[in-house]
Amino acid sequence: MKITLSVLKADIGSIGGHITPSKKVLERVEDYISTEGSGALLDYHVAHTGDDIAFLLSHKLGKDSEKIHQLAWDAFKEGTQVAEEQGLYGAGQDLLKDAFSGNVKGMGPAVAEIEFEERPSEPFLFFMADKTEPGAYNLPLYLAFTDPMNTPGLILSPSLGKGFKFRILDVEHTEADKIIELEAPEDLYDIAALLRDNGRFVVDSIYSVNSGEQTVACSTTRLNKIAGKYVGKDDPVALVRVQKNFPATGEVLAPYKIGHFVAGFMRGSHHGPLMPISQEDTISYFDGPPIVSALAFSVSDGKLTEPVDVFDNPFWDDIRKKVSRKAQDIREQGFSGPAMLGYEELEYGGITKRMKKLEDEFVIED
Ligand code: F6R
Ligand code: MG
Ligand code: MG
């Protein structure tokens, strides 16, 4: 059966700062999705990581379906009402427009969608990250889909050995999607040259060269570019179909052991290491660290199994300790050098005004 998996994600308010949505908000949005979505959806799952709520929706309406996007938008609106009633912080913050206009892209919520013919067994991973940006997935995806040191399947499996096509977006270009298609391993160094710049070039999707099937879809929204000012970090979601023609679940998860430094963290204005966490974990140190969760599912005729929380394993406890140390290491240098982001990426305009004022006070001496 041909189905579409759509993930739509937004921060519509949270308890105690930018920590977590309330149970009441989660109940309201889930109730809305289940009642109003009953005609259109084959199945759904409502998840949250940090202060973001994501709907995983399975249906037959294809990508960019107005019905599906409207459903998610209206559910976020419903949840925002509860967030406002409860005095949650940043209620409705990712809903940048007043009225829905056909597709949530460009309206604030992040979107990742894949349409595919289900394989006899269809396992996939659903990633959510908080206190970071879409480019946070660049390195893990690069390693999982191009590097045999991480993914033995690239040399062991004939189909994986044919490589993968990357579609990479230049997020600086906001008038329309500006995309380049490159294939690994042939274009490996070009892919690396782009993906090193997490703030500008972002993996949009990945396809098997062998079968042409899509394996990865990532959200690429940069809200500040849409709003013309900084309105929050663009905490990204991603879907990755795994096994058989694609890397194995464990090959896709393995790169998260690095705890690589990404943009985000406190006030969306610092570098911090990405910590793989369980669904139950929360935001704490320095409004972070940047976190990523992953849920594994199988799907058949559009029906989802229950999720498996794949970073909830003793192996990752050790990684979390390492990431905590890395977070402390970079935090020891406060605002200095690479600890804080460059001017372009800072979430606040205040420093630009301060620099302007200082610029006027500088004198050029003979
Ligand atoms: C991401 C996140 C942060 C905040 C940032 C600004 O989920 O919560 O990036 O957007 O800390 O916070 P405020 O709006 O409180 O200044
Ligand atoms: Mg937030
Ligand atoms: Mg967030």
Short mmCIF file of N, CA and C in Angstrom, two decimals, residues 212-326:
data_model
loop_
_atom_site.label_atom_id
_atom_site.label_comp_id
_atom_site.label_asym_id
_atom_site.label_seq_id
_atom_site.Cartn_x
_atom_site.Cartn_y
_atom_site.Cartn_z
N GLY A 212 15.93 4.06 -5.94
CA GLY A 212 15.30 5.36 -6.13
C GLY A 212 14.38 5.74 -4.98
N GLU A 213 14.19 4.83 -4.02
CA GLU A 213 13.25 5.11 -2.92
C GLU A 213 13.79 6.17 -1.96
N GLN A 214 12.88 6.95 -1.40
CA GLN A 214 13.27 7.93 -0.39
C GLN A 214 13.44 7.24 0.95
N THR A 215 14.55 7.54 1.61
CA THR A 215 14.76 6.97 2.95
C THR A 215 14.68 8.03 4.04
N VAL A 216 15.08 9.29 3.72
CA VAL A 216 15.13 10.33 4.76
C VAL A 216 14.32 11.55 4.34
N ALA A 217 13.62 12.15 5.31
CA ALA A 217 13.02 13.47 5.13
C ALA A 217 13.30 14.28 6.39
N CYS A 218 13.83 15.49 6.21
CA CYS A 218 14.13 16.35 7.37
C CYS A 218 13.35 17.65 7.25
N SER A 219 13.06 18.26 8.38
CA SER A 219 12.49 19.61 8.33
C SER A 219 13.64 20.59 8.13
N THR A 220 13.42 21.60 7.33
CA THR A 220 14.50 22.54 7.00
C THR A 220 14.13 23.98 7.34
N THR A 221 12.98 24.17 7.97
CA THR A 221 12.49 25.53 8.25
C THR A 221 13.48 26.33 9.08
N ARG A 222 13.76 27.55 8.66
CA ARG A 222 14.52 28.50 9.49
C ARG A 222 13.60 29.67 9.75
N LEU A 223 12.97 29.65 10.95
CA LEU A 223 11.92 30.64 11.23
C LEU A 223 12.41 32.08 11.13
N ASN A 224 13.65 32.30 11.56
CA ASN A 224 14.13 33.69 11.54
C ASN A 224 14.20 34.22 10.12
N LYS A 225 14.50 33.29 9.19
CA LYS A 225 14.58 33.73 7.79
C LYS A 225 13.16 34.06 7.28
N ILE A 226 12.17 33.32 7.80
CA ILE A 226 10.79 33.57 7.38
C ILE A 226 10.27 34.86 7.99
N ALA A 227 10.49 34.99 9.31
CA ALA A 227 9.90 36.14 10.01
C ALA A 227 10.71 37.41 9.78
N GLY A 228 11.96 37.26 9.29
CA GLY A 228 12.81 38.43 9.09
C GLY A 228 13.47 38.87 10.38
N LYS A 229 13.18 38.18 11.46
CA LYS A 229 13.86 38.44 12.73
C LYS A 229 13.90 37.12 13.49
N TYR A 230 14.70 37.08 14.53
CA TYR A 230 14.81 35.82 15.24
C TYR A 230 13.58 35.56 16.10
N VAL A 231 12.94 34.39 15.91
CA VAL A 231 11.74 34.07 16.68
C VAL A 231 11.86 32.71 17.35
N GLY A 232 13.05 32.26 17.58
CA GLY A 232 13.23 30.95 18.22
C GLY A 232 14.07 30.06 17.35
N LYS A 233 14.76 29.09 17.99
CA LYS A 233 15.52 28.14 17.20
C LYS A 233 14.57 27.20 16.49
N ASP A 234 15.03 26.63 15.37
CA ASP A 234 14.13 25.83 14.53
C ASP A 234 14.33 24.36 14.82
N ASP A 235 13.94 23.99 16.02
CA ASP A 235 14.16 22.63 16.50
C ASP A 235 13.62 21.62 15.49
N PRO A 236 14.49 20.80 14.91
CA PRO A 236 14.11 20.02 13.72
C PRO A 236 13.61 18.60 14.00
N VAL A 237 12.82 18.10 13.06
CA VAL A 237 12.34 16.71 13.09
C VAL A 237 12.84 16.00 11.83
N ALA A 238 12.91 14.66 11.90
CA ALA A 238 13.33 13.90 10.72
C ALA A 238 12.71 12.50 10.76
N LEU A 239 12.48 11.96 9.57
CA LEU A 239 12.02 10.58 9.42
C LEU A 239 13.10 9.82 8.65
N VAL A 240 13.42 8.60 9.09
CA VAL A 240 14.42 7.78 8.39
C VAL A 240 13.88 6.35 8.27
N ARG A 241 13.59 5.93 7.04
CA ARG A 241 13.23 4.52 6.81
C ARG A 241 14.51 3.70 6.86
N VAL A 242 14.47 2.56 7.56
CA VAL A 242 15.71 1.81 7.82
C VAL A 242 15.59 0.35 7.34
N GLN A 243 16.75 -0.32 7.32
CA GLN A 243 16.90 -1.76 7.01
C GLN A 243 16.71 -2.04 5.51
N LYS A 244 17.12 -3.27 5.11
CA LYS A 244 17.07 -3.73 3.71
C LYS A 244 17.85 -2.81 2.77
N ASN A 245 17.17 -2.05 1.93
CA ASN A 245 17.84 -1.14 0.99
C ASN A 245 18.51 0.04 1.66
N PHE A 246 18.22 0.22 2.93
CA PHE A 246 18.66 1.42 3.65
C PHE A 246 19.57 1.00 4.81
N PRO A 247 20.31 1.95 5.41
CA PRO A 247 21.10 1.60 6.59
C PRO A 247 20.22 0.99 7.69
N ALA A 248 20.86 0.16 8.53
CA ALA A 248 20.14 -0.47 9.64
C ALA A 248 19.84 0.57 10.71
N THR A 249 18.87 0.26 11.55
CA THR A 249 18.50 1.17 12.66
C THR A 249 19.75 1.60 13.43
N GLY A 250 20.56 0.60 13.81
CA GLY A 250 21.74 0.90 14.63
C GLY A 250 22.79 1.71 13.88
N GLU A 251 22.83 1.57 12.56
CA GLU A 251 23.78 2.38 11.78
C GLU A 251 23.33 3.84 11.74
N VAL A 252 22.04 4.05 11.73
CA VAL A 252 21.52 5.43 11.72
C VAL A 252 21.68 6.09 13.09
N LEU A 253 21.57 5.28 14.15
CA LEU A 253 21.69 5.83 15.51
C LEU A 253 23.14 6.06 15.93
N ALA A 254 24.06 5.22 15.38
CA ALA A 254 25.45 5.21 15.87
C ALA A 254 26.12 6.60 15.92
N PRO A 255 25.95 7.47 14.89
CA PRO A 255 26.68 8.74 14.93
C PRO A 255 26.31 9.64 16.12
N TYR A 256 25.17 9.36 16.76
CA TYR A 256 24.77 10.23 17.89
C TYR A 256 25.64 9.97 19.12
N LYS A 257 26.53 9.00 19.02
CA LYS A 257 27.48 8.77 20.14
C LYS A 257 28.52 9.90 20.21
N ILE A 258 28.66 10.64 19.11
CA ILE A 258 29.67 11.72 19.08
C ILE A 258 29.29 12.85 20.03
N GLY A 259 28.02 13.19 20.08
CA GLY A 259 27.61 14.37 20.84
C GLY A 259 28.25 15.60 20.22
N HIS A 260 28.07 15.74 18.89
CA HIS A 260 28.75 16.82 18.17
C HIS A 260 28.18 18.19 18.57
N PHE A 261 29.01 19.21 18.42
CA PHE A 261 28.59 20.57 18.79
C PHE A 261 27.66 21.13 17.72
N VAL A 262 26.54 21.66 18.18
CA VAL A 262 25.56 22.26 17.27
C VAL A 262 25.17 23.63 17.82
N ALA A 263 24.50 24.41 16.98
CA ALA A 263 24.03 25.73 17.41
C ALA A 263 22.72 25.60 18.16
N GLY A 264 22.53 26.42 19.18
CA GLY A 264 21.28 26.40 19.95
C GLY A 264 21.56 26.75 21.40
N PHE A 265 21.22 25.77 22.30
CA PHE A 265 21.55 25.88 23.73
C PHE A 265 20.90 27.14 24.30
N MET A 266 21.51 27.74 25.32
CA MET A 266 20.90 28.91 25.99
C MET A 266 20.59 30.04 25.01
N ARG A 267 19.37 30.54 25.09
CA ARG A 267 18.91 31.67 24.27
C ARG A 267 19.16 31.46 22.78
N GLY A 268 19.25 30.18 22.38
CA GLY A 268 19.45 29.87 20.97
C GLY A 268 20.69 30.53 20.40
N SER A 269 21.66 30.82 21.24
CA SER A 269 22.77 31.68 20.82
C SER A 269 24.15 31.10 21.12
N HIS A 270 24.21 29.80 21.40
CA HIS A 270 25.48 29.19 21.78
C HIS A 270 25.72 27.87 21.05
N HIS A 271 26.95 27.42 21.10
CA HIS A 271 27.23 26.06 20.66
C HIS A 271 27.17 25.12 21.86
N GLY A 272 26.60 23.95 21.63
CA GLY A 272 26.56 22.94 22.69
C GLY A 272 26.52 21.57 22.06
N PRO A 273 26.92 20.54 22.81
CA PRO A 273 26.94 19.18 22.26
C PRO A 273 25.53 18.59 22.26
N LEU A 274 25.22 17.83 21.21
CA LEU A 274 23.88 17.25 21.05
C LEU A 274 23.78 15.97 21.88
N MET A 275 22.84 15.98 22.83
CA MET A 275 22.71 14.82 23.74
C MET A 275 21.54 13.92 23.32
N PRO A 276 21.81 12.64 23.00
CA PRO A 276 20.71 11.73 22.72
C PRO A 276 19.98 11.38 24.02
N ILE A 277 18.69 11.63 24.06
CA ILE A 277 17.95 11.44 25.32
C ILE A 277 16.74 10.53 25.12
N SER A 278 16.23 10.05 26.24
CA SER A 278 14.98 9.29 26.22
C SER A 278 13.82 10.28 26.20
N GLN A 279 12.66 9.81 25.78
CA GLN A 279 11.45 10.64 25.73
C GLN A 279 11.12 11.25 27.10
N GLU A 280 11.53 10.58 28.14
CA GLU A 280 11.17 11.04 29.49
C GLU A 280 12.09 12.16 29.98
N ASP A 281 13.26 12.33 29.34
CA ASP A 281 14.22 13.33 29.81
C ASP A 281 13.77 14.74 29.45
N THR A 282 14.38 15.69 30.15
CA THR A 282 13.90 17.06 29.93
C THR A 282 15.05 18.05 29.76
N ILE A 283 14.67 19.29 29.63
CA ILE A 283 15.63 20.39 29.43
C ILE A 283 16.08 20.89 30.80
N SER A 284 17.36 21.14 30.98
CA SER A 284 17.78 21.66 32.28
C SER A 284 19.01 22.56 32.17
N TYR A 285 20.22 21.97 32.07
CA TYR A 285 21.44 22.76 32.19
C TYR A 285 21.56 23.81 31.09
N PHE A 286 21.67 25.08 31.49
CA PHE A 286 21.87 26.19 30.54
C PHE A 286 20.83 26.12 29.42
N ASP A 287 19.56 25.87 29.84
CA ASP A 287 18.44 25.67 28.90
C ASP A 287 18.82 24.65 27.83
N GLY A 288 19.40 23.58 28.24
CA GLY A 288 19.81 22.55 27.30
C GLY A 288 20.25 21.33 28.06
N PRO A 289 21.29 20.64 27.65
CA PRO A 289 21.98 20.90 26.39
C PRO A 289 21.06 20.62 25.21
N PRO A 290 21.49 20.96 23.98
CA PRO A 290 20.70 20.55 22.82
C PRO A 290 20.43 19.04 22.92
N ILE A 291 19.19 18.65 22.63
CA ILE A 291 18.82 17.24 22.80
C ILE A 291 18.23 16.66 21.52
N VAL A 292 18.34 15.33 21.40
CA VAL A 292 17.68 14.63 20.29
C VAL A 292 17.09 13.35 20.84
N SER A 293 15.84 13.07 20.47
CA SER A 293 15.22 11.80 20.83
C SER A 293 14.90 11.03 19.56
N ALA A 294 14.75 9.72 19.68
CA ALA A 294 14.42 8.91 18.49
C ALA A 294 13.44 7.82 18.90
N LEU A 295 12.37 7.71 18.14
CA LEU A 295 11.38 6.65 18.36
C LEU A 295 11.40 5.73 17.15
N ALA A 296 11.47 4.43 17.41
CA ALA A 296 11.42 3.45 16.31
C ALA A 296 9.98 2.93 16.20
N PHE A 297 9.50 2.81 14.97
CA PHE A 297 8.17 2.27 14.70
C PHE A 297 8.27 1.23 13.58
N SER A 298 7.25 0.38 13.48
CA SER A 298 6.98 -0.33 12.24
C SER A 298 5.59 0.10 11.80
N VAL A 299 5.36 0.04 10.49
CA VAL A 299 4.04 0.46 9.99
C VAL A 299 3.58 -0.55 8.94
N SER A 300 2.29 -0.86 8.99
CA SER A 300 1.72 -1.79 8.01
C SER A 300 0.32 -1.31 7.65
N ASP A 301 0.06 -1.16 6.35
CA ASP A 301 -1.21 -0.57 5.89
C ASP A 301 -1.50 0.74 6.61
N GLY A 302 -0.44 1.47 6.89
CA GLY A 302 -0.59 2.77 7.53
C GLY A 302 -0.79 2.71 9.03
N LYS A 303 -0.91 1.52 9.59
CA LYS A 303 -1.11 1.38 11.05
C LYS A 303 0.24 1.33 11.74
N LEU A 304 0.43 2.19 12.72
CA LEU A 304 1.71 2.27 13.44
C LEU A 304 1.71 1.31 14.62
N THR A 305 2.86 0.70 14.87
CA THR A 305 3.02 -0.03 16.14
C THR A 305 3.19 1.00 17.25
N GLU A 306 3.33 0.52 18.47
CA GLU A 306 3.72 1.42 19.55
C GLU A 306 5.17 1.83 19.31
N PRO A 307 5.58 3.00 19.82
CA PRO A 307 6.98 3.43 19.60
C PRO A 307 7.94 2.74 20.56
N VAL A 308 9.19 2.61 20.11
CA VAL A 308 10.26 2.15 20.99
C VAL A 308 11.24 3.31 21.15
N ASP A 309 11.54 3.62 22.40
CA ASP A 309 12.38 4.78 22.73
C ASP A 309 13.84 4.34 22.64
N VAL A 310 14.46 4.54 21.46
CA VAL A 310 15.73 3.84 21.19
C VAL A 310 16.97 4.44 21.85
N PHE A 311 16.89 5.64 22.39
CA PHE A 311 18.03 6.15 23.15
C PHE A 311 17.88 5.81 24.65
N ASP A 312 16.83 5.05 24.98
CA ASP A 312 16.62 4.64 26.37
C ASP A 312 17.26 3.25 26.55
N ASN A 313 18.59 3.26 26.63
CA ASN A 313 19.35 2.01 26.75
C ASN A 313 20.62 2.37 27.52
N PRO A 314 21.12 1.46 28.39
CA PRO A 314 22.28 1.81 29.22
C PRO A 314 23.48 2.30 28.43
N PHE A 315 23.62 1.85 27.18
CA PHE A 315 24.76 2.32 26.37
C PHE A 315 24.80 3.85 26.34
N TRP A 316 23.62 4.45 26.17
CA TRP A 316 23.56 5.90 25.98
C TRP A 316 23.81 6.67 27.27
N ASP A 317 23.72 5.98 28.44
CA ASP A 317 24.02 6.67 29.71
C ASP A 317 25.47 7.16 29.68
N ASP A 318 26.35 6.30 29.18
CA ASP A 318 27.76 6.66 29.10
C ASP A 318 27.95 7.86 28.15
N ILE A 319 27.25 7.82 27.03
CA ILE A 319 27.34 8.92 26.06
C ILE A 319 26.83 10.21 26.69
N ARG A 320 25.73 10.09 27.44
CA ARG A 320 25.17 11.29 28.09
C ARG A 320 26.19 11.89 29.07
N LYS A 321 26.95 11.03 29.75
CA LYS A 321 27.99 11.54 30.66
C LYS A 321 29.04 12.29 29.85
N LYS A 322 29.45 11.69 28.72
CA LYS A 322 30.46 12.35 27.88
C LYS A 322 29.94 13.70 27.40
N VAL A 323 28.67 13.71 26.95
CA VAL A 323 28.10 14.96 26.43
C VAL A 323 28.00 16.00 27.55
N SER A 324 27.66 15.57 28.76
CA SER A 324 27.60 16.51 29.89
C SER A 324 28.96 17.16 30.10
N ARG A 325 30.01 16.34 30.01
CA ARG A 325 31.37 16.89 30.19
C ARG A 325 31.69 17.88 29.08
N LYS A 326 31.33 17.50 27.84
CA LYS A 326 31.60 18.42 26.72
C LYS A 326 30.84 19.74 26.92
#
